[in-house]
PDB file of C-alpha atoms in Angstrom:
ATOM      1  CA  MET A   1       5.142   6.007 -24.818  1.00 43.00           C
ATOM      2  CA  ALA A   2       2.639   4.328 -22.659  1.00 47.00           C
ATOM      3  CA  ALA A   3      -0.411   6.221 -21.471  1.00 51.00           C
ATOM      4  CA  GLN A   4      -0.182   7.470 -17.906  1.00 85.00           C
ATOM      5  CA  SER A   5      -3.248   5.882 -16.697  1.00 93.00           C
ATOM      6  CA  ALA A   6      -4.313   2.281 -15.663  1.00 96.00           C
ATOM      7  CA  ALA A   7      -7.920   3.137 -16.152  1.00 95.00           C
ATOM      8  CA  GLU A   8      -8.326   1.364 -19.583  1.00 95.00           C
ATOM      9  CA  PHE A   9      -6.580  -1.821 -18.196  1.00 96.00           C
ATOM     10  CA  VAL A  10      -8.934  -2.283 -15.121  1.00 97.00           C
ATOM     11  CA  PRO A  11     -11.800  -4.753 -15.892  1.00 97.00           C
ATOM     12  CA  ASP A  12     -15.305  -3.775 -14.610  1.00 95.00           C
ATOM     13  CA  THR A  13     -15.572  -6.326 -11.941  1.00 96.00           C
ATOM     14  CA  LEU A  14     -15.730  -6.648  -8.175  1.00 95.00           C
ATOM     15  CA  ASP A  15     -13.899  -9.914  -8.327  1.00 96.00           C
ATOM     16  CA  ILE A  16     -10.393  -9.630  -6.719  1.00 95.00           C
ATOM     17  CA  ASP A  17      -9.029 -12.544  -8.665  1.00 95.00           C
ATOM     18  CA  GLU A  18     -10.192 -11.183 -11.904  1.00 96.00           C
ATOM     19  CA  LEU A  19      -8.572  -7.959 -11.005  1.00 97.00           C
ATOM     20  CA  ALA A  20      -5.343  -9.535 -10.012  1.00 95.00           C
ATOM     21  CA  ALA A  21      -5.279 -11.427 -13.301  1.00 95.00           C
ATOM     22  CA  ALA A  22      -5.893  -8.438 -15.352  1.00 97.00           C
ATOM     23  CA  ALA A  23      -3.062  -6.442 -13.628  1.00 96.00           C
ATOM     24  CA  HIS A  24      -0.537  -8.491 -15.257  1.00 95.00           C
ATOM     25  CA  SER A  25      -1.449  -6.918 -18.607  1.00 96.00           C
ATOM     26  CA  CYS A  26      -1.378  -3.394 -17.351  1.00 96.00           C
ATOM     27  CA  LYS A  27       0.775  -0.741 -19.305  1.00 95.00           C
ATOM     28  CA  GLY A  28      -0.757   2.172 -17.677  1.00 95.00           C
ATOM     29  CA  CYS A  29       2.705   3.623 -16.855  1.00 95.00           C
ATOM     30  CA  ASP A  30       6.249   2.674 -17.728  1.00 94.00           C
ATOM     31  CA  LEU A  31       7.081   0.797 -14.470  1.00 95.00           C
ATOM     32  CA  TYR A  32       5.741  -2.337 -16.054  1.00 95.00           C
ATOM     33  CA  LEU A  33       8.781  -2.317 -18.452  1.00 95.00           C
ATOM     34  CA  ASP A  34      11.307  -3.360 -15.719  1.00 94.00           C
ATOM     35  CA  ALA A  35       9.226  -4.965 -13.129  1.00 95.00           C
ATOM     36  CA  THR A  36       8.898  -8.698 -12.911  1.00 96.00           C
ATOM     37  CA  GLN A  37       5.075  -8.789 -12.541  1.00 97.00           C
ATOM     38  CA  ALA A  38       2.156  -6.564 -11.057  1.00 97.00           C
ATOM     39  CA  VAL A  39       1.404  -7.195  -7.511  1.00 97.00           C
ATOM     40  CA  LEU A  40      -2.128  -6.593  -6.462  1.00 96.00           C
ATOM     41  CA  GLY A  41      -3.393  -7.188  -2.991  1.00 96.00           C
ATOM     42  CA  ALA A  42      -3.882 -10.265  -0.732  1.00 95.00           C
ATOM     43  CA  GLY A  43      -6.044 -11.218   2.170  1.00 95.00           C
ATOM     44  CA  SER A  44      -9.855 -11.500   2.749  1.00 94.00           C
ATOM     45  CA  ALA A  45     -11.959 -10.153   0.012  1.00 94.00           C
ATOM     46  CA  THR A  46     -14.632  -9.220   2.648  1.00 94.00           C
ATOM     47  CA  ALA A  47     -12.175  -7.473   5.090  1.00 96.00           C
ATOM     48  CA  GLY A  48     -13.285  -4.800   7.253  1.00 96.00           C
ATOM     49  CA  LEU A  49      -9.822  -3.309   7.376  1.00 98.00           C
ATOM     50  CA  VAL A  50      -7.660  -2.592   4.189  1.00 98.00           C
ATOM     51  CA  LEU A  51      -3.862  -1.767   4.673  1.00 98.00           C
ATOM     52  CA  VAL A  52      -2.268   0.202   1.757  1.00 98.00           C
ATOM     53  CA  GLY A  53       1.353   0.595   1.536  1.00 97.00           C
ATOM     54  CA  GLU A  54       3.626   2.420  -1.117  1.00 97.00           C
ATOM     55  CA  GLN A  55       4.653  -0.201  -3.758  1.00 97.00           C
ATOM     56  CA  PRO A  56       5.928  -3.849  -4.027  1.00 97.00           C
ATOM     57  CA  GLY A  57       9.563  -4.354  -2.873  1.00 95.00           C
ATOM     58  CA  ASP A  58      12.159  -6.578  -4.428  1.00 94.00           C
ATOM     59  CA  HIS A  59      10.749  -9.625  -2.534  1.00 95.00           C
ATOM     60  CA  GLU A  60       7.220  -8.815  -3.577  1.00 96.00           C
ATOM     61  CA  ASP A  61       8.113  -8.284  -7.031  1.00 96.00           C
ATOM     62  CA  LYS A  62       9.580 -11.773  -7.402  1.00 95.00           C
ATOM     63  CA  ALA A  63       6.877 -13.347  -5.334  1.00 96.00           C
ATOM     64  CA  GLY A  64       4.021 -11.740  -6.777  1.00 96.00           C
ATOM     65  CA  ALA A  65       2.443 -10.937  -3.324  1.00 96.00           C
ATOM     66  CA  PRO A  66       2.481  -7.898  -1.145  1.00 96.00           C
ATOM     67  CA  PHE A  67       4.392  -7.442   2.134  1.00 96.00           C
ATOM     68  CA  VAL A  68       6.384 -10.727   2.047  1.00 95.00           C
ATOM     69  CA  GLY A  69       9.751  -9.193   2.711  1.00 94.00           C
ATOM     70  CA  PRO A  70      11.228  -7.582   5.684  1.00 94.00           C
ATOM     71  CA  ALA A  71       8.642  -4.857   6.114  1.00 95.00           C
ATOM     72  CA  GLY A  72       6.049  -7.511   5.668  1.00 96.00           C
ATOM     73  CA  ARG A  73       7.473  -9.451   8.471  1.00 96.00           C
ATOM     74  CA  LEU A  74       7.658  -6.470  10.686  1.00 97.00           C
ATOM     75  CA  LEU A  75       3.914  -5.771   9.646  1.00 97.00           C
ATOM     76  CA  ASP A  76       3.105  -9.212  10.743  1.00 96.00           C
ATOM     77  CA  LYS A  77       4.679  -8.749  14.067  1.00 97.00           C
ATOM     78  CA  ALA A  78       2.869  -5.434  14.567  1.00 98.00           C
ATOM     79  CA  LEU A  79      -0.458  -7.116  13.747  1.00 97.00           C
ATOM     80  CA  LEU A  80       0.048  -9.858  16.200  1.00 97.00           C
ATOM     81  CA  ALA A  81       1.023  -7.375  18.818  1.00 97.00           C
ATOM     82  CA  ALA A  82      -2.213  -5.426  18.062  1.00 97.00           C
ATOM     83  CA  HIS A  83      -4.204  -8.466  18.220  1.00 96.00           C
ATOM     84  CA  VAL A  84      -5.293  -8.228  14.410  1.00 95.00           C
ATOM     85  CA  ASP A  85      -5.657 -11.173  12.471  1.00 91.00           C
ATOM     86  CA  ARG A  86      -3.796 -10.719   9.037  1.00 86.00           C
ATOM     87  CA  ASP A  87      -5.860 -13.377   7.534  1.00 85.00           C
ATOM     88  CA  ARG A  88      -9.036 -11.085   8.086  1.00 89.00           C
ATOM     89  CA  VAL A  89      -7.397  -7.978   6.514  1.00 97.00           C
ATOM     90  CA  TYR A  90      -6.637  -7.063   3.118  1.00 98.00           C
ATOM     91  CA  VAL A  91      -3.125  -5.697   2.188  1.00 98.00           C
ATOM     92  CA  THR A  92      -2.169  -3.903  -0.911  1.00 98.00           C
ATOM     93  CA  ASN A  93      -0.098  -1.183  -2.220  1.00 98.00           C
ATOM     94  CA  ALA A  94      -0.921   2.263  -4.034  1.00 98.00           C
ATOM     95  CA  VAL A  95       1.532   1.220  -6.871  1.00 98.00           C
ATOM     96  CA  LYS A  96       1.403  -2.309  -8.281  1.00 98.00           C
ATOM     97  CA  HIS A  97       4.876  -2.384  -9.968  1.00 97.00           C
ATOM     98  CA  PHE A  98       8.263  -2.306  -8.231  1.00 97.00           C
ATOM     99  CA  LYS A  99      10.233   0.790  -9.130  1.00 96.00           C
ATOM    100  CA  PHE A 100      13.876   0.397  -8.541  1.00 94.00           C
ATOM    101  CA  THR A 101      17.370   1.556  -9.610  1.00 91.00           C
ATOM    102  CA  LEU A 102      20.538  -0.541 -10.162  1.00 84.00           C
ATOM    103  CA  PRO A 103      23.783   0.461  -8.516  1.00 77.00           C
ATOM    104  CA  GLU A 104      26.922   0.849 -10.641  1.00 71.00           C
ATOM    105  CA  ARG A 105      28.275  -2.187  -9.202  1.00 72.00           C
ATOM    106  CA  GLY A 106      26.294  -5.248  -8.082  1.00 69.00           C
ATOM    107  CA  LYS A 107      22.861  -6.522  -8.987  1.00 75.00           C
ATOM    108  CA  ARG A 108      20.833  -5.579  -5.986  1.00 81.00           C
ATOM    109  CA  ARG A 109      17.753  -3.582  -7.025  1.00 88.00           C
ATOM    110  CA  ILE A 110      17.243  -0.549  -4.849  1.00 87.00           C
ATOM    111  CA  HIS A 111      13.882   0.753  -4.152  1.00 89.00           C
ATOM    112  CA  LYS A 112      13.032   4.280  -5.693  1.00 94.00           C
ATOM    113  CA  THR A 113       9.952   6.044  -4.539  1.00 95.00           C
ATOM    114  CA  PRO A 114       7.286   6.283  -7.285  1.00 95.00           C
ATOM    115  CA  SER A 115       6.615   9.829  -8.876  1.00 95.00           C
ATOM    116  CA  ARG A 116       3.398  11.520  -8.309  1.00 95.00           C
ATOM    117  CA  THR A 117       2.357  10.755 -12.008  1.00 95.00           C
ATOM    118  CA  GLU A 118       2.970   7.042 -11.443  1.00 96.00           C
ATOM    119  CA  VAL A 119       0.925   6.879  -8.302  1.00 96.00           C
ATOM    120  CA  VAL A 120      -1.829   8.914  -9.991  1.00 95.00           C
ATOM    121  CA  ALA A 121      -1.682   6.533 -12.934  1.00 96.00           C
ATOM    122  CA  CYS A 122      -1.957   3.406 -10.700  1.00 97.00           C
ATOM    123  CA  LEU A 123      -4.901   4.670  -8.594  1.00 97.00           C
ATOM    124  CA  PRO A 124      -7.601   2.980 -10.765  1.00 97.00           C
ATOM    125  CA  TRP A 125      -6.266  -0.233  -9.450  1.00 98.00           C
ATOM    126  CA  LEU A 126      -6.620   0.719  -5.825  1.00 98.00           C
ATOM    127  CA  PHE A 127     -10.012   2.144  -6.358  1.00 97.00           C
ATOM    128  CA  ALA A 128     -11.261  -1.123  -7.923  1.00 97.00           C
ATOM    129  CA  GLU A 129      -9.831  -3.168  -5.037  1.00 98.00           C
ATOM    130  CA  LEU A 130     -11.388  -1.029  -2.434  1.00 97.00           C
ATOM    131  CA  MET A 131     -14.674  -1.074  -4.406  1.00 97.00           C
ATOM    132  CA  ALA A 132     -14.458  -4.825  -4.377  1.00 97.00           C
ATOM    133  CA  VAL A 133     -13.516  -5.289  -0.757  1.00 97.00           C
ATOM    134  CA  GLN A 134     -15.655  -2.332   0.680  1.00 96.00           C
ATOM    135  CA  PRO A 135     -13.844  -2.077   3.895  1.00 97.00           C
ATOM    136  CA  ASP A 136     -15.112  -0.013   6.879  1.00 96.00           C
ATOM    137  CA  VAL A 137     -11.544   1.196   7.451  1.00 97.00           C
ATOM    138  CA  VAL A 138      -8.630   1.897   5.273  1.00 98.00           C
ATOM    139  CA  MET A 139      -5.102   2.331   6.937  1.00 98.00           C
ATOM    140  CA  LEU A 140      -2.553   4.244   4.775  1.00 98.00           C
ATOM    141  CA  LEU A 141       0.969   3.160   5.575  1.00 98.00           C
ATOM    142  CA  GLY A 142       3.511   5.836   4.684  1.00 97.00           C
ATOM    143  CA  ALA A 143       3.562   9.161   2.784  1.00 96.00           C
ATOM    144  CA  THR A 144       3.243   7.774  -0.816  1.00 96.00           C
ATOM    145  CA  ALA A 145       0.041   5.853   0.342  1.00 97.00           C
ATOM    146  CA  ALA A 146      -1.508   8.612   2.337  1.00 97.00           C
ATOM    147  CA  LYS A 147      -0.973  11.380  -0.492  1.00 96.00           C
ATOM    148  CA  SER A 148      -2.351   8.791  -3.051  1.00 96.00           C
ATOM    149  CA  MET A 149      -5.740   9.140  -1.571  1.00 96.00           C
ATOM    150  CA  MET A 150      -5.617  12.171   0.721  1.00 96.00           C
ATOM    151  CA  GLY A 151      -3.804  14.639  -1.751  1.00 94.00           C
ATOM    152  CA  SER A 152      -0.307  15.723  -2.332  1.00 93.00           C
ATOM    153  CA  ALA A 153      -0.243  18.221   0.540  1.00 95.00           C
ATOM    154  CA  PHE A 154      -1.164  15.740   3.248  1.00 96.00           C
ATOM    155  CA  ARG A 155       1.184  15.193   5.939  1.00 96.00           C
ATOM    156  CA  ILE A 156       1.042  12.161   8.199  1.00 96.00           C
ATOM    157  CA  THR A 157       2.721  13.864  11.120  1.00 94.00           C
ATOM    158  CA  ALA A 158      -0.022  16.323  11.267  1.00 96.00           C
ATOM    159  CA  HIS A 159      -2.924  13.665  11.316  1.00 97.00           C
ATOM    160  CA  ARG A 160      -1.644  10.553  12.934  1.00 96.00           C
ATOM    161  CA  GLY A 161      -3.911   9.283  15.644  1.00 95.00           C
ATOM    162  CA  GLU A 162      -6.981  10.865  13.815  1.00 97.00           C
ATOM    163  CA  VAL A 163      -9.837   9.122  12.273  1.00 97.00           C
ATOM    164  CA  LEU A 164     -10.292  10.796   8.838  1.00 97.00           C
ATOM    165  CA  HIS A 165     -12.432  10.590   5.673  1.00 96.00           C
ATOM    166  CA  LEU A 166     -11.328  10.841   2.078  1.00 94.00           C
ATOM    167  CA  PRO A 167     -11.753  13.962  -0.012  1.00 92.00           C
ATOM    168  CA  GLU A 168     -14.610  14.002  -2.273  1.00 87.00           C
ATOM    169  CA  CYS A 169     -13.984  11.025  -4.586  1.00 84.00           C
ATOM    170  CA  ASP A 170     -16.056   9.971  -7.615  1.00 85.00           C
ATOM    171  CA  ASP A 171     -14.322   6.585  -7.855  1.00 90.00           C
ATOM    172  CA  LEU A 172     -15.729   5.250  -4.572  1.00 93.00           C
ATOM    173  CA  THR A 173     -19.394   4.781  -3.749  1.00 93.00           C
ATOM    174  CA  PHE A 174     -18.755   4.344   0.042  1.00 94.00           C
ATOM    175  CA  ASP A 175     -17.028   6.305   2.658  1.00 94.00           C
ATOM    176  CA  PRO A 176     -14.358   4.390   4.753  1.00 96.00           C
ATOM    177  CA  GLN A 177     -12.914   5.720   7.777  1.00 97.00           C
ATOM    178  CA  ILE A 178      -9.339   6.625   7.267  1.00 98.00           C
ATOM    179  CA  VAL A 179      -6.201   6.107   9.648  1.00 98.00           C
ATOM    180  CA  VAL A 180      -2.727   7.153   8.606  1.00 98.00           C
ATOM    181  CA  THR A 181       0.558   5.680  10.045  1.00 98.00           C
ATOM    182  CA  ALA A 182       4.203   5.214   9.292  1.00 97.00           C
ATOM    183  CA  HIS A 183       5.306   2.602   6.737  1.00 97.00           C
ATOM    184  CA  PRO A 184       6.895  -0.618   8.351  1.00 96.00           C
ATOM    185  CA  SER A 185       9.931  -0.001   6.417  1.00 95.00           C
ATOM    186  CA  SER A 186      10.612   3.213   8.073  1.00 94.00           C
ATOM    187  CA  VAL A 187      10.770   1.406  11.363  1.00 94.00           C
ATOM    188  CA  LEU A 188      13.340  -0.886   9.880  1.00 93.00           C
ATOM    189  CA  ARG A 189      15.285   2.046   8.550  1.00 91.00           C
ATOM    190  CA  GLY A 190      15.246   4.143  11.825  1.00 90.00           C
ATOM    191  CA  ARG A 191      18.034   4.422  14.324  1.00 91.00           C
ATOM    192  CA  PRO A 192      18.133   1.240  16.509  1.00 91.00           C
ATOM    193  CA  GLU A 193      17.614   3.246  19.589  1.00 93.00           C
ATOM    194  CA  ASP A 194      14.514   4.529  18.218  1.00 94.00           C
ATOM    195  CA  ARG A 195      12.890   1.368  16.761  1.00 94.00           C
ATOM    196  CA  ASP A 196      11.112   0.072  19.813  1.00 95.00           C
ATOM    197  CA  GLU A 197       9.267   3.305  20.100  1.00 96.00           C
ATOM    198  CA  ALA A 198       8.588   3.524  16.317  1.00 96.00           C
ATOM    199  CA  PHE A 199       7.245  -0.150  16.497  1.00 97.00           C
ATOM    200  CA  ASP A 200       5.023   0.697  19.561  1.00 97.00           C
ATOM    201  CA  ALA A 201       3.635   3.667  17.637  1.00 97.00           C
ATOM    202  CA  LEU A 202       2.808   1.499  14.512  1.00 98.00           C
ATOM    203  CA  VAL A 203       1.034  -1.063  16.958  1.00 98.00           C
ATOM    204  CA  SER A 204      -0.901   1.812  18.422  1.00 98.00           C
ATOM    205  CA  ASP A 205      -2.292   3.006  15.052  1.00 98.00           C
ATOM    206  CA  LEU A 206      -3.274  -0.551  14.014  1.00 98.00           C
ATOM    207  CA  ARG A 207      -5.186  -0.903  17.443  1.00 97.00           C
ATOM    208  CA  LEU A 208      -6.788   2.457  16.520  1.00 97.00           C
ATOM    209  CA  ALA A 209      -7.842   1.114  13.156  1.00 97.00           C
ATOM    210  CA  ALA A 210      -9.033  -2.209  14.391  1.00 96.00           C
ATOM    211  CA  GLY A 211     -11.123  -0.588  17.323  1.00 95.00           C
ATOM    212  CA  LEU A 212     -12.954   1.214  14.719  1.00 96.00           C
ATOM    213  CA  LEU A 213     -14.200  -2.001  13.216  1.00 92.00           C
ATOM    214  CA  SER A 214     -16.342  -2.809  16.412  1.00 68.00           C
ATOM    215  CA  SER A 215     -17.292   0.947  17.425  1.00 55.00           C
TER     216      SER A 215
END
């Protein structure tokens, strides 16, 4: 059985391209067995703002890039509405391999939430990315991303709209400001009559995060 930590597979480098190349050889948890490939982040290596989601989805797993599916398109729309240039941010996920189930009939792979063990196993990759980019602000999209960095008891609803800091963390040598929000996929899954409000809330949170860069 694979060791439940990616630490031994993460190279000692601050080069994003080197990290991305090394991730393809990661066997830190068993998710690599079924996924097409590891998907690290994309965007500016000197970004002041890093967005962290849950995990690659079906589209991302096939393309090898984060946030390129329906949730990514909605995120693009929200960034545009918040006047945030996506090319100047770095987007990634807490977990680097796609976890999914297959229905009894059909071939469509259905997203499955990573376990706490899988999230913790993958954290060395996320910390390595953050150390390479050194952002001023980290925005955590959704419960999995938020709990990965803020602790398993963390609740987005209790802290949305606040500017936070990480619990004591030996893996980072800097202290980014933290903002939390819902994952863009939750806007898509919501009731049609609630989607405009949910989208506006996401845009508002993005504006809060972006505003911290110039404060």
